[in-house]
Short mmCIF file of C-alpha atoms in Angstrom, two decimals:
data_model
loop_
_atom_site.label_atom_id
_atom_site.label_comp_id
_atom_site.label_asym_id
_atom_site.label_seq_id
_atom_site.Cartn_x
_atom_site.Cartn_y
_atom_site.Cartn_z
CA MET Y 1 24.61 15.30 13.52
CA SER Y 2 27.53 13.95 15.37
CA PRO Y 3 29.87 11.94 15.18
CA ILE Y 4 29.47 9.71 17.85
CA ARG Y 5 26.09 8.98 16.65
CA VAL Y 6 27.50 7.63 12.75
CA PHE Y 7 29.47 5.58 14.17
CA LEU Y 8 26.47 3.47 16.47
CA HIS Y 9 25.05 3.17 12.88
CA PRO Y 10 24.90 -0.28 13.29
CA SER Y 11 24.06 -0.85 8.85
CA GLY Y 12 25.85 1.63 7.17
CA ASN Y 13 27.81 1.91 3.94
CA LEU Y 14 31.56 2.82 5.31
CA PRO Y 15 33.08 5.88 3.56
CA THR Y 16 35.58 5.85 0.99
CA SER Y 17 36.72 8.96 -0.55
CA ILE Y 18 39.69 11.05 1.53
CA HIS Y 19 36.97 13.71 2.65
CA HIS Y 20 34.91 10.67 4.37
CA MET Y 21 37.92 9.29 5.16
CA LYS Y 22 38.72 11.90 7.52
CA HIS Y 23 35.06 11.80 8.23
CA LEU Y 24 36.51 8.15 9.86
CA LEU Y 25 39.21 8.73 11.68
CA LEU Y 26 37.24 11.59 13.56
CA ILE Y 27 35.08 8.93 14.65
CA VAL Y 28 37.29 6.77 15.39
CA LEU Y 29 39.45 8.45 17.46
CA LEU Y 30 36.33 9.80 19.54
CA ALA Y 31 35.60 6.68 19.95
CA ALA Y 32 38.96 5.33 21.66
CA THR Y 33 38.65 8.29 24.31
CA PRO Y 34 37.23 7.69 27.48
CA THR Y 35 34.41 10.01 27.29
CA VAL Y 36 32.57 7.93 24.71
CA ALA Y 37 32.70 4.90 26.98
CA VAL Y 38 29.32 7.43 28.49
CA VAL Y 39 27.91 7.51 25.83
CA GLY Y 40 24.18 6.19 27.24
CA GLN Y 41 21.13 4.03 25.57
CA THR Y 42 21.10 3.14 21.89
CA ALA Y 43 18.76 0.39 19.52
CA SER Y 44 20.20 -2.15 17.94
CA ARG Y 45 17.56 -3.93 14.85
CA ILE Y 46 16.10 -6.99 15.30
CA GLY Y 47 14.20 -9.55 13.63
CA ILE Y 48 11.15 -11.55 13.81
CA ASP Y 49 12.66 -14.77 14.72
CA ASP Y 50 15.55 -13.63 17.28
CA LEU Y 51 12.03 -11.37 18.36
CA VAL Y 52 10.04 -14.14 19.14
CA LYS Y 53 12.73 -16.02 20.73
CA ASP Y 54 13.51 -12.85 23.74
CA MET Y 55 10.09 -12.16 24.08
CA THR Y 56 9.71 -16.14 25.29
CA SER Y 57 12.82 -16.98 26.73
CA THR Y 58 13.08 -17.58 30.56
CA ASN Y 59 15.64 -15.33 32.01
CA THR Y 60 13.51 -13.09 33.41
CA LYS Y 61 9.58 -14.15 34.71
CA VAL Y 62 7.37 -10.70 33.33
CA LYS Y 63 8.99 -9.12 30.67
CA VAL Y 64 6.97 -6.67 29.21
CA TYR Y 65 6.84 -5.36 25.28
CA ASN Y 66 5.42 -2.21 23.74
CA PHE Y 67 6.04 -1.44 20.16
CA TRP Y 68 5.92 2.22 18.96
CA ALA Y 69 7.34 4.27 16.44
CA THR Y 70 8.42 8.87 16.16
CA TRP Y 71 5.61 9.25 14.58
CA CYS Y 72 3.13 8.12 17.47
CA GLY Y 73 1.74 10.83 19.21
CA PRO Y 74 -0.08 8.07 22.23
CA CYS Y 75 3.14 6.08 21.83
CA ILE Y 76 5.70 8.93 22.96
CA LYS Y 77 2.47 9.65 25.21
CA GLU Y 78 2.51 6.51 26.83
CA MET Y 79 6.32 6.12 27.20
CA PRO Y 80 7.09 7.73 30.51
CA LEU Y 81 4.67 5.16 31.46
CA PHE Y 82 7.02 2.33 30.75
CA GLU Y 83 10.46 4.31 31.62
CA LYS Y 84 8.75 4.95 35.53
CA LEU Y 85 7.82 0.98 34.79
CA SER Y 86 11.78 -0.14 34.44
CA ALA Y 87 13.25 2.09 36.71
CA GLY Y 88 11.00 0.31 39.91
CA ARG Y 89 10.48 -2.83 39.02
CA PRO Y 90 13.89 -3.88 38.70
CA ASP Y 91 12.06 -7.85 38.68
CA VAL Y 92 10.45 -6.51 34.99
CA ALA Y 93 12.08 -6.60 31.54
CA VAL Y 94 10.62 -3.87 29.33
CA THR Y 95 11.59 -3.23 26.30
CA LEU Y 96 10.46 -0.68 23.50
CA VAL Y 97 10.49 -2.23 19.74
CA SER Y 98 10.86 0.48 17.39
CA LEU Y 99 8.83 -0.06 14.02
CA ASP Y 100 10.27 3.73 13.17
CA LEU Y 101 11.82 0.77 10.04
CA ASP Y 102 8.99 -0.22 8.27
CA LEU Y 103 8.08 3.29 6.89
CA ASP Y 104 11.67 4.67 6.66
CA PRO Y 105 14.74 3.03 6.76
CA ASP Y 106 17.23 5.13 8.26
CA PRO Y 107 17.32 4.49 11.82
CA ALA Y 108 18.88 7.91 12.68
CA LYS Y 109 15.01 9.31 13.95
CA VAL Y 110 15.03 6.29 16.41
CA TYR Y 111 18.29 7.17 17.35
CA LYS Y 112 17.81 11.36 18.17
CA PHE Y 113 14.39 10.11 20.16
CA ILE Y 114 16.83 7.74 22.21
CA GLU Y 115 18.98 10.84 23.62
CA ARG Y 116 16.35 13.42 23.38
CA LYS Y 117 13.97 11.90 25.96
CA LYS Y 118 17.04 10.30 27.58
CA ILE Y 119 15.25 6.74 26.73
CA LYS Y 120 16.72 4.38 29.48
CA SER Y 121 14.72 1.71 28.66
CA ARG Y 122 15.93 -1.80 26.23
CA VAL Y 123 15.28 0.41 22.71
CA LEU Y 124 15.11 -2.39 19.42
CA MET Y 125 14.10 -1.73 16.26
CA LEU Y 126 12.31 -3.79 14.51
CA ASP Y 127 14.19 -4.15 11.11
CA GLU Y 128 11.79 -6.68 8.70
CA ARG Y 129 9.80 -6.68 5.02
CA ASP Y 130 6.42 -8.36 4.99
CA PRO Y 131 4.50 -7.04 8.12
CA ASN Y 132 1.95 -9.79 6.80
CA ALA Y 133 4.03 -12.75 8.67
CA TYR Y 134 5.25 -11.17 11.51
CA ILE Y 135 2.58 -8.92 12.67
CA GLU Y 136 0.60 -12.42 13.63
CA LYS Y 137 4.09 -13.96 14.73
CA ILE Y 138 4.22 -11.34 18.39
CA ASP Y 139 0.37 -12.13 18.72
CA LYS Y 140 -2.70 -12.60 17.13
CA ARG Y 141 -4.89 -9.85 18.35
CA TRP Y 142 -2.64 -7.97 17.48
CA SER Y 143 -4.18 -6.00 14.11
CA GLY Y 144 -0.64 -3.92 13.29
CA ALA Y 145 -2.21 -0.63 15.13
CA LEU Y 146 0.65 1.02 17.75
CA PRO Y 147 0.70 0.89 20.13
CA ALA Y 148 -0.03 -1.85 21.63
CA THR Y 149 1.88 -3.78 24.27
CA VAL Y 150 2.39 -7.61 24.84
CA ILE Y 151 2.82 -8.34 28.32
CA ILE Y 152 4.11 -12.19 29.17
CA ASN Y 153 4.72 -13.74 32.33
CA THR Y 154 7.10 -16.58 30.77
CA ALA Y 155 7.63 -19.28 33.52
CA THR Y 156 3.59 -19.78 32.86
CA GLY Y 157 3.11 -18.19 29.50
CA LYS Y 158 0.17 -16.06 30.12
CA ARG Y 159 -0.02 -13.04 28.38
CA LEU Y 160 -1.98 -10.15 27.80
CA PHE Y 161 -2.13 -7.89 24.90
CA VAL Y 162 -3.56 -4.21 24.68
CA GLN Y 163 -3.20 -1.99 21.50
CA GLN Y 164 -4.42 1.14 22.65
CA GLU Y 165 -2.37 4.00 24.68
CA LEU Y 166 -2.00 3.11 28.34
CA LYS Y 167 -3.20 5.69 30.99
CA ASP Y 168 -1.43 4.97 34.52
CA GLY Y 169 -1.32 2.38 36.61
CA ASP Y 170 -2.39 0.17 33.88
CA LEU Y 171 0.71 -1.59 33.57
CA GLU Y 172 0.79 -2.07 37.78
CA LYS Y 173 -2.19 -3.43 36.85
CA LEU Y 174 -1.44 -5.78 33.96
CA ILE Y 175 1.31 -7.31 35.84
CA ALA Y 176 -0.15 -8.24 38.88
CA ASP Y 177 -2.26 -10.28 36.51
CA VAL Y 178 -0.08 -11.83 34.50
CA LEU Y 179 0.99 -13.20 37.74
CA MET Q 1 -15.18 -11.17 49.32
CA LYS Q 2 -13.03 -13.05 47.77
CA HIS Q 3 -15.95 -12.79 44.68
CA VAL Q 4 -15.44 -9.29 44.67
CA MET Q 5 -12.16 -9.50 44.22
CA LEU Q 6 -11.91 -11.39 41.57
CA MET Q 7 -14.90 -9.68 40.49
CA MET Q 8 -12.73 -6.57 40.39
CA VAL Q 9 -9.65 -7.94 39.01
CA LEU Q 10 -11.71 -9.23 35.68
CA VAL Q 11 -13.32 -6.18 35.48
CA ALA Q 12 -10.00 -4.23 35.86
CA ALA Q 13 -8.52 -7.22 33.14
CA THR Q 14 -12.01 -6.67 30.46
CA ALA Q 15 -11.17 -3.01 30.62
CA LEU Q 16 -8.13 -3.27 28.87
CA THR Q 17 -8.13 -5.86 27.04
CA PRO Q 18 -9.55 -5.57 23.39
CA LYS Q 19 -13.07 -6.99 22.13
CA PRO Q 20 -12.81 -9.15 18.95
CA THR Q 21 -15.99 -7.00 17.25
CA GLY Q 22 -16.48 -5.06 13.97
CA TYR Q 23 -17.05 -6.96 10.66
CA GLU Q 24 -15.62 -10.33 9.65
CA VAL Q 25 -14.59 -11.54 5.85
CA GLY Q 26 -18.26 -13.72 4.88
CA ASP Q 27 -20.27 -10.79 7.41
CA SER Q 28 -22.67 -8.43 5.95
CA VAL Q 29 -22.24 -4.58 5.62
CA VAL Q 30 -25.71 -2.63 7.66
CA ASP Q 31 -25.40 0.38 5.29
CA PHE Q 32 -24.72 3.36 6.92
CA LYS Q 33 -25.43 7.35 6.46
CA LEU Q 34 -21.86 10.28 6.90
CA LYS Q 35 -21.30 13.50 6.24
CA ASN Q 36 -19.18 14.32 3.13
CA VAL Q 37 -16.42 16.81 2.81
CA ASP Q 38 -19.69 18.23 0.49
CA GLY Q 39 -21.95 18.95 3.33
CA LYS Q 40 -24.15 16.29 1.60
CA MET Q 41 -24.82 12.51 3.44
CA VAL Q 42 -23.53 10.17 2.20
CA ALA Q 43 -25.05 6.25 2.36
CA LEU Q 44 -23.25 3.02 0.30
CA ALA Q 45 -27.57 2.53 -1.01
CA ASP Q 46 -26.92 6.10 -3.20
CA PHE Q 47 -24.41 3.59 -5.39
CA PRO Q 48 -27.05 1.60 -6.83
CA ASN Q 49 -25.40 0.58 -10.23
CA ALA Q 50 -22.00 0.42 -8.35
CA LYS Q 51 -20.97 -3.91 -7.66
CA GLY Q 52 -19.10 -3.43 -4.35
CA PHE Q 53 -17.23 -1.64 -2.68
CA VAL Q 54 -13.08 -0.42 -1.38
CA VAL Q 55 -14.22 0.88 1.53
CA ILE Q 56 -11.08 2.44 3.46
CA PHE Q 57 -11.07 3.82 6.94
CA ASP Q 58 -8.12 6.72 6.65
CA CYS Q 59 -7.68 10.01 7.90
CA ASN Q 60 -6.00 13.59 7.14
CA THR Q 61 -2.79 12.55 9.73
CA CYS Q 62 -1.18 9.33 9.64
CA PRO Q 63 1.91 8.80 8.55
CA TYR Q 64 0.82 5.51 7.22
CA SER Q 65 -2.31 7.83 4.98
CA LYS Q 66 0.26 10.39 3.85
CA VAL Q 67 2.54 7.51 2.31
CA TYR Q 68 -1.31 4.76 0.73
CA ASN Q 69 -2.83 8.54 -0.63
CA ALA Q 70 -1.53 9.08 -3.84
CA ARG Q 71 -2.63 4.50 -3.55
CA ILE Q 72 -5.96 5.18 -1.92
CA GLN Q 73 -7.02 8.12 -5.60
CA GLU Q 74 -5.32 5.87 -8.22
CA LEU Q 75 -7.54 2.79 -6.07
CA ASP Q 76 -10.77 4.95 -7.15
CA LYS Q 77 -9.59 6.32 -10.47
CA LYS Q 78 -8.82 2.86 -11.11
CA PHE Q 79 -11.55 0.48 -9.95
CA ALA Q 80 -14.89 3.36 -9.43
CA ASN Q 81 -15.84 2.50 -13.06
CA GLN Q 82 -15.77 -0.59 -12.83
CA GLY Q 83 -18.04 -0.76 -10.65
CA PHE Q 84 -15.88 -0.56 -6.89
CA PRO Q 85 -15.53 3.04 -5.95
CA VAL Q 86 -13.67 3.93 -2.53
CA ILE Q 87 -15.28 4.91 -0.25
CA ALA Q 88 -13.19 7.09 2.85
CA ILE Q 89 -14.05 6.91 6.12
CA ASN Q 90 -12.12 9.84 8.99
CA PRO Q 91 -13.68 7.31 12.29
CA ASN Q 92 -10.50 9.42 14.83
CA ASP Q 93 -11.42 12.18 16.79
CA PRO Q 94 -10.55 15.43 16.51
CA SER Q 95 -10.21 17.00 19.97
CA ILE Q 96 -7.41 14.00 19.91
CA SER Q 97 -6.20 14.12 16.86
CA ARG Q 98 -6.29 18.14 15.82
CA GLY Q 99 -5.50 17.90 12.06
CA ASP Q 100 -7.84 15.37 11.79
CA SER Q 101 -11.25 17.45 12.49
CA PHE Q 102 -13.90 17.79 9.64
CA ASP Q 103 -12.23 21.02 7.84
CA GLU Q 104 -9.26 19.40 7.50
CA MET Q 105 -10.96 16.39 5.48
CA VAL Q 106 -12.72 19.77 3.61
CA ARG Q 107 -9.08 21.59 2.74
CA ILE Q 108 -7.17 18.08 2.03
CA ALA Q 109 -10.14 16.17 -0.40
CA LYS Q 110 -9.76 19.53 -1.74
CA ALA Q 111 -6.31 19.78 -2.78
CA LYS Q 112 -5.40 16.53 -3.81
CA GLY Q 113 -8.62 16.77 -5.86
CA TYR Q 114 -10.16 13.66 -3.80
CA THR Q 115 -12.74 12.14 -7.10
CA PHE Q 116 -14.34 9.59 -3.86
CA PRO Q 117 -16.30 10.46 -1.01
CA TYR Q 118 -14.70 11.55 1.85
CA LEU Q 119 -16.93 11.22 5.30
CA ILE Q 120 -16.95 11.25 8.78
CA ASP Q 121 -17.30 9.17 10.97
CA GLU Q 122 -17.66 12.08 13.86
CA THR Q 123 -19.69 9.04 16.82
CA GLN Q 124 -17.32 6.07 15.10
CA SER Q 125 -20.02 3.65 15.33
CA VAL Q 126 -19.23 3.09 11.58
CA ALA Q 127 -15.62 2.53 12.36
CA LYS Q 128 -17.00 0.33 15.57
CA ALA Q 129 -19.12 -1.84 12.97
CA PHE Q 130 -16.47 -2.66 10.85
CA GLY Q 131 -13.86 -3.26 13.55
CA ALA Q 132 -11.03 -1.36 11.90
CA THR Q 133 -8.21 -0.86 13.99
CA ASN Q 134 -5.85 1.72 12.44
CA THR Q 135 -5.36 3.85 9.67
CA PRO Q 136 -5.00 3.49 6.70
CA HIS Q 137 -7.54 0.05 6.82
CA VAL Q 138 -9.86 -1.50 3.46
CA PHE Q 139 -13.00 -3.89 3.72
CA VAL Q 140 -13.85 -4.57 0.15
CA LEU Q 141 -17.16 -5.62 0.16
CA ASN Q 142 -19.28 -7.05 -2.25
CA LYS Q 143 -23.20 -6.73 -3.67
CA LYS Q 144 -24.49 -10.51 -3.71
CA GLY Q 145 -28.43 -9.32 -4.45
CA SER Q 146 -29.47 -6.89 -1.89
CA GLU Q 147 -26.48 -8.04 0.53
CA LEU Q 148 -22.87 -6.19 0.56
CA GLU Q 149 -20.99 -8.86 1.62
CA VAL Q 150 -16.85 -7.97 3.26
CA ALA Q 151 -14.34 -10.30 0.84
CA TYR Q 152 -11.58 -8.61 2.40
CA ILE Q 153 -10.24 -6.91 5.11
CA GLY Q 154 -7.13 -5.29 5.69
CA ALA Q 155 -3.84 -3.59 3.70
CA ILE Q 156 -3.58 -2.07 0.64
CA ASP Q 157 -0.37 -3.65 -0.16
CA ASP Q 158 2.62 -4.82 1.58
CA ASN Q 159 5.18 -2.31 0.93
CA ALA Q 160 4.13 0.93 2.64
CA LYS Q 161 7.79 2.19 2.35
CA GLU Q 162 7.75 2.18 -1.40
CA ALA Q 163 5.14 1.96 -3.96
CA ASN Q 164 7.21 0.58 -6.37
CA ALA Q 165 8.61 -1.83 -4.30
CA VAL Q 166 5.30 -3.64 -3.72
CA THR Q 167 4.71 -7.62 -4.55
CA LYS Q 168 1.18 -7.49 -3.53
CA ARG Q 169 -1.75 -5.51 -4.24
CA TYR Q 170 -4.28 -6.92 -2.13
CA VAL Q 171 -7.09 -4.77 -3.37
CA GLU Q 172 -6.66 -4.04 -6.18
CA ASP Q 173 -6.26 -8.46 -6.51
CA ALA Q 174 -9.08 -8.72 -4.03
CA VAL Q 175 -11.39 -6.36 -6.61
CA ASN Q 176 -10.20 -7.71 -9.61
CA ALA Q 177 -10.95 -11.51 -8.52
CA LEU Q 178 -14.17 -9.69 -7.65
CA LEU Q 179 -14.43 -8.26 -11.07
CA ASN Q 180 -13.93 -11.79 -13.01
CA GLY Q 181 -16.43 -13.50 -10.53
CA GLN Q 182 -12.82 -15.33 -8.87
CA PRO Q 183 -12.76 -16.61 -4.88
CA VAL Q 184 -10.84 -13.39 -3.13
CA THR Q 185 -7.50 -15.41 -2.66
CA THR Q 186 -5.77 -13.35 -0.15
CA THR Q 187 -9.05 -12.48 2.30
CA LYS Q 188 -7.65 -10.96 5.67
CA THR Q 189 -3.92 -9.47 6.26
CA LYS Q 190 -2.32 -7.39 9.17
CA ALA Q 191 -0.31 -4.14 8.76
CA ILE Q 192 1.59 -1.83 10.58
CA GLY Q 193 -0.53 1.81 11.10
CA CYS Q 194 -1.92 4.24 13.70
CA GLY Q 195 -5.04 3.44 16.34
CA ILE Q 196 -7.70 4.25 15.46
CA LYS Q 197 -7.50 7.80 17.78
CA TRP Q 198 -10.93 6.82 19.79
CA LYS Q 199 -12.35 9.07 21.43
CA ASN Q 200 -12.57 9.12 25.60
CA ALA Q 201 -14.80 6.84 27.23
#
């Protein structure tokens, strides 16, 4: 594991032993060097209330939220479609919401995935305890199965929901339908 | 021309929007006949003494199925002799999810010593009739005369990650209520899970 990733770990406990202190020092030094400033994308944790706010705030007209996890084969298969969308459509805000923390409290897998696949879209990790409570808040039509995608026109409030793997061209159609 | 365009848009939209099909709580279930890991066909009618069933759409590959595997086996050990056996059904298309082949189901059922049927839903018609969407997805059925009524739909409990930290045992609570002749308090829940691997249309 690279020290940089450890540094980015948002909720890690501070190391206390001397051995760990050395590591911490190294991490701090690395973080202070200019090369580290170009560290790419990372993923922040988000609670359900903030996610709901994020989904409804009108800062961007069309928002696309894809719910995925590193263990989900079809999610990984469709991810390039979201990457293509966020690169090609600056008018659409794409967010990939990882549900990995539901099964594994350690976000390392998500960080590694983002790094390995060079994910450029915005990634969030939903950090919540009671799926039965939060799934409905994201979309009433969602059973909780992954992958799932919500397309929102924040100006009109129109929302489309898909609970299956998307194919090439589907997102463009859904965006046209929501506009 | 305008109408044709509108139709095309509508068709495209409906193709992607999930239709709310399947059973709701209170609905009567139509029996099915599916192949078990021992090669024999199994129907709900084969259990004349059952008071109901814990039907679980499950699979070999989903990480949620894996973390719940021991809990599913415990449910059968706890409730089969009280009249609510577990019936596990794998609806995944093995051509999409290779680890969900029938041979692999046989291997897993043997290795884990399954005490309950593990059925393959080759045509996915049972999963569709129930409205199952993910694995594991539970349907608790309650026998009322000759009818089997859906009493609970959803998750096994409220904590996939840690069996020790569970605070709400949805399925256990539902079956216990039925055994005591009481109404089920929580009849529907949701949980994160693996989407069923549907055959390509």
